[in-house]
Amino acid sequence: MTGSVGVFLWLIIAVGLFVVEGITVQLVSIWFAVGAIVAVLPAALGGPFWLQLAVFLLFSILFLFIIRPVVKDKLIKKRQPTNADMVIGKIGVVLEEIDNIREVGRVSANGLTWSARSETGEVIPGDASVLVKKIEGVKLIVVPYKNEGGTH
């Protein structure tokens, strides 16, 4: 496949890969699309198909492993911690018994009242101390906190 047939084939492949990238937005297909565009050159110059394929694979893989990480770092926004994240790692007090099955539980932590769930699924009684492990949506995920004396 040399000449205009080869050029046409690589351009169709490139367009198809650009469409796939537009659908997936993973920054993978785009590098193969660019590789297909580079493969147009040996096709237009009458190079054999094995050379076109080698150029396509070489440039696609180079772009994928060298340029993709740089572009991905620039495009993907880093997660910014919020004020709510400041409650993670803090000790709170159970205001309403935490029971994941009944979907109830409230905790006071860092000066605010939160809905809460137990990370382990165990029921945590009112007035118990808890350690905030993470936030899921607007709920604190907590575990019982025992001070050095072994009590709540």
mmCIF file of C-alpha atoms in Angstrom:
data_model
loop_
_atom_site.group_PDB
_atom_site.id
_atom_site.type_symbol
_atom_site.label_atom_id
_atom_site.label_comp_id
_atom_site.label_asym_id
_atom_site.label_seq_id
_atom_site.Cartn_x
_atom_site.Cartn_y
_atom_site.Cartn_z
ATOM 1 C CA MET A 1 0.000 0.000 0.000
ATOM 2 C CA THR A 2 2.009 2.870 -1.290
ATOM 3 C CA GLY A 3 1.196 6.150 -2.941
ATOM 4 C CA SER A 4 -2.247 7.676 -2.630
ATOM 5 C CA VAL A 5 -3.852 4.409 -1.427
ATOM 6 C CA GLY A 6 -1.413 4.197 1.477
ATOM 7 C CA VAL A 7 -1.812 7.886 2.287
ATOM 8 C CA PHE A 8 -5.605 7.539 2.209
ATOM 9 C CA LEU A 9 -5.495 4.432 4.450
ATOM 10 C CA TRP A 10 -3.297 6.111 7.105
ATOM 11 C CA LEU A 11 -5.476 9.242 7.069
ATOM 12 C CA ILE A 12 -8.620 7.118 7.600
ATOM 13 C CA ILE A 13 -6.882 5.336 10.490
ATOM 14 C CA ALA A 14 -5.842 8.689 11.975
ATOM 15 C CA VAL A 15 -9.385 10.097 11.769
ATOM 16 C CA GLY A 16 -10.793 6.923 13.344
ATOM 17 C CA LEU A 17 -8.301 7.143 16.207
ATOM 18 C CA PHE A 18 -9.081 10.837 16.738
ATOM 19 C CA VAL A 19 -12.775 9.911 16.994
ATOM 20 C CA VAL A 20 -11.977 7.178 19.532
ATOM 21 C CA GLU A 21 -9.947 9.694 21.549
ATOM 22 C CA GLY A 22 -12.820 12.157 21.433
ATOM 23 C CA ILE A 23 -15.124 9.519 22.895
ATOM 24 C CA THR A 24 -12.768 8.163 25.568
ATOM 25 C CA VAL A 25 -10.649 11.230 26.441
ATOM 26 C CA GLN A 26 -7.889 9.039 27.907
ATOM 27 C CA LEU A 27 -4.928 10.535 26.001
ATOM 28 C CA VAL A 28 -4.026 7.178 24.452
ATOM 29 C CA SER A 29 -5.638 6.947 21.007
ATOM 30 C CA ILE A 30 -4.500 10.442 20.083
ATOM 31 C CA TRP A 31 -0.839 9.364 20.038
ATOM 32 C CA PHE A 32 -1.626 6.502 17.674
ATOM 33 C CA ALA A 33 -3.551 8.962 15.503
ATOM 34 C CA VAL A 34 -0.475 11.183 15.365
ATOM 35 C CA GLY A 35 1.617 8.077 14.558
ATOM 36 C CA ALA A 36 -0.742 7.338 11.662
ATOM 37 C CA ILE A 37 -0.259 10.872 10.348
ATOM 38 C CA VAL A 38 3.528 10.426 10.517
ATOM 39 C CA ALA A 39 3.134 7.102 8.637
ATOM 40 C CA VAL A 40 1.635 9.087 5.745
ATOM 41 C CA LEU A 41 5.154 10.291 4.872
ATOM 42 C CA PRO A 42 6.693 6.898 3.959
ATOM 43 C CA ALA A 43 3.422 5.942 2.224
ATOM 44 C CA ALA A 44 3.517 9.101 0.103
ATOM 45 C CA LEU A 45 7.175 8.478 -0.745
ATOM 46 C CA GLY A 46 6.396 4.929 -1.914
ATOM 47 C CA GLY A 47 7.895 3.120 1.074
ATOM 48 C CA PRO A 48 6.911 -0.502 1.647
ATOM 49 C CA PHE A 49 4.061 -1.295 4.029
ATOM 50 C CA TRP A 50 6.399 -2.804 6.636
ATOM 51 C CA LEU A 51 8.244 0.539 6.815
ATOM 52 C CA GLN A 52 4.970 2.464 7.126
ATOM 53 C CA LEU A 53 3.870 0.138 9.928
ATOM 54 C CA ALA A 54 7.252 0.457 11.676
ATOM 55 C CA VAL A 55 7.098 4.268 11.492
ATOM 56 C CA PHE A 56 3.513 4.197 12.793
ATOM 57 C CA LEU A 57 4.384 1.966 15.751
ATOM 58 C CA LEU A 58 7.655 3.727 16.574
ATOM 59 C CA PHE A 59 6.198 7.225 16.647
ATOM 60 C CA SER A 60 2.971 6.143 18.366
ATOM 61 C CA ILE A 61 4.852 4.450 21.196
ATOM 62 C CA LEU A 62 7.342 7.327 21.517
ATOM 63 C CA PHE A 63 4.523 9.876 21.736
ATOM 64 C CA LEU A 64 2.582 7.671 24.164
ATOM 65 C CA PHE A 65 5.439 7.213 26.617
ATOM 66 C CA ILE A 66 7.269 10.537 26.255
ATOM 67 C CA ILE A 67 4.691 13.215 25.472
ATOM 68 C CA ARG A 68 1.560 11.768 27.161
ATOM 69 C CA PRO A 69 2.868 12.073 30.755
ATOM 70 C CA VAL A 70 3.831 15.711 30.191
ATOM 71 C CA VAL A 71 0.500 16.611 28.595
ATOM 72 C CA LYS A 72 -1.484 14.640 31.176
ATOM 73 C CA ASP A 73 0.195 16.514 34.042
ATOM 74 C CA LYS A 74 -0.722 19.827 32.412
ATOM 75 C CA LEU A 75 -4.342 18.887 31.669
ATOM 76 C CA ILE A 76 -5.390 17.005 34.789
ATOM 77 C CA LYS A 77 -6.225 19.225 37.701
ATOM 78 C CA LYS A 78 -4.793 18.260 41.037
ATOM 79 C CA ARG A 79 -7.353 17.723 43.797
ATOM 80 C CA GLN A 80 -7.391 20.726 46.080
ATOM 81 C CA PRO A 81 -8.038 20.025 49.746
ATOM 82 C CA THR A 82 -11.094 21.799 51.089
ATOM 83 C CA ASN A 83 -11.885 23.100 54.551
ATOM 84 C CA ALA A 84 -13.943 19.946 55.083
ATOM 85 C CA ASP A 85 -10.785 17.847 54.591
ATOM 86 C CA MET A 86 -9.350 19.436 57.735
ATOM 87 C CA VAL A 87 -11.635 17.215 59.824
ATOM 88 C CA ILE A 88 -9.869 14.038 58.629
ATOM 89 C CA GLY A 89 -7.686 12.700 61.432
ATOM 90 C CA LYS A 90 -9.578 14.660 64.107
ATOM 91 C CA ILE A 91 -11.329 13.180 67.117
ATOM 92 C CA GLY A 92 -15.099 13.623 67.298
ATOM 93 C CA VAL A 93 -17.892 12.784 69.705
ATOM 94 C CA VAL A 94 -20.899 10.678 68.704
ATOM 95 C CA LEU A 95 -24.066 12.750 69.166
ATOM 96 C CA GLU A 96 -26.418 10.072 67.812
ATOM 97 C CA GLU A 97 -25.592 6.351 67.796
ATOM 98 C CA ILE A 98 -23.921 5.328 64.528
ATOM 99 C CA ASP A 99 -25.612 2.332 62.911
ATOM 100 C CA ASN A 100 -24.863 1.747 59.228
ATOM 101 C CA ILE A 101 -27.736 -0.716 58.816
ATOM 102 C CA ARG A 102 -30.305 1.785 60.077
ATOM 103 C CA GLU A 103 -28.427 4.574 58.252
ATOM 104 C CA VAL A 104 -28.256 6.802 61.316
ATOM 105 C CA GLY A 105 -25.478 8.544 63.151
ATOM 106 C CA ARG A 106 -24.251 12.033 63.904
ATOM 107 C CA VAL A 107 -20.856 13.212 65.068
ATOM 108 C CA SER A 108 -19.526 16.523 66.297
ATOM 109 C CA ALA A 109 -16.034 17.072 64.942
ATOM 110 C CA ASN A 110 -13.924 20.182 64.468
ATOM 111 C CA GLY A 111 -16.784 22.364 65.709
ATOM 112 C CA LEU A 112 -19.357 21.064 63.210
ATOM 113 C CA THR A 113 -22.095 18.418 63.275
ATOM 114 C CA TRP A 114 -21.864 15.745 60.575
ATOM 115 C CA SER A 115 -23.763 12.679 59.450
ATOM 116 C CA ALA A 116 -21.504 9.726 60.114
ATOM 117 C CA ARG A 117 -21.035 6.057 59.271
ATOM 118 C CA SER A 118 -18.775 3.446 60.818
ATOM 119 C CA GLU A 119 -15.867 2.362 58.621
ATOM 120 C CA THR A 120 -16.024 -1.184 60.002
ATOM 121 C CA GLY A 121 -19.825 -1.420 60.120
ATOM 122 C CA GLU A 122 -19.929 -1.775 63.898
ATOM 123 C CA VAL A 123 -22.506 0.147 65.912
ATOM 124 C CA ILE A 124 -20.894 3.029 67.809
ATOM 125 C CA PRO A 125 -22.853 4.274 70.840
ATOM 126 C CA GLY A 126 -23.637 7.891 71.686
ATOM 127 C CA ASP A 127 -21.002 9.902 73.598
ATOM 128 C CA ALA A 128 -18.221 7.634 72.264
ATOM 129 C CA SER A 129 -15.063 9.203 70.869
ATOM 130 C CA VAL A 130 -14.340 8.502 67.216
ATOM 131 C CA LEU A 131 -11.471 9.120 64.838
ATOM 132 C CA VAL A 132 -12.433 10.576 61.443
ATOM 133 C CA LYS A 133 -10.846 8.424 58.716
ATOM 134 C CA LYS A 134 -12.309 10.009 55.580
ATOM 135 C CA ILE A 135 -15.223 11.894 54.073
ATOM 136 C CA GLU A 136 -17.594 10.322 51.554
ATOM 137 C CA GLY A 137 -19.965 12.889 50.136
ATOM 138 C CA VAL A 138 -21.226 14.756 53.210
ATOM 139 C CA LYS A 139 -20.731 11.890 55.658
ATOM 140 C CA LEU A 140 -17.793 11.275 57.936
ATOM 141 C CA ILE A 141 -16.440 7.754 57.957
ATOM 142 C CA VAL A 142 -15.234 7.040 61.487
ATOM 143 C CA VAL A 143 -13.783 4.356 63.742
ATOM 144 C CA PRO A 144 -14.003 4.148 67.537
ATOM 145 C CA TYR A 145 -11.181 6.055 69.198
ATOM 146 C CA LYS A 146 -9.599 4.695 72.330
ATOM 147 C CA ASN A 147 -7.210 6.908 74.253
ATOM 148 C CA GLU A 148 -4.059 5.492 75.874
ATOM 149 C CA GLY A 149 -6.019 4.372 78.950
ATOM 150 C CA GLY A 150 -8.093 2.027 76.771
ATOM 151 C CA THR A 151 -11.420 3.796 77.350
ATOM 152 C CA HIS A 152 -13.483 5.994 75.098
#
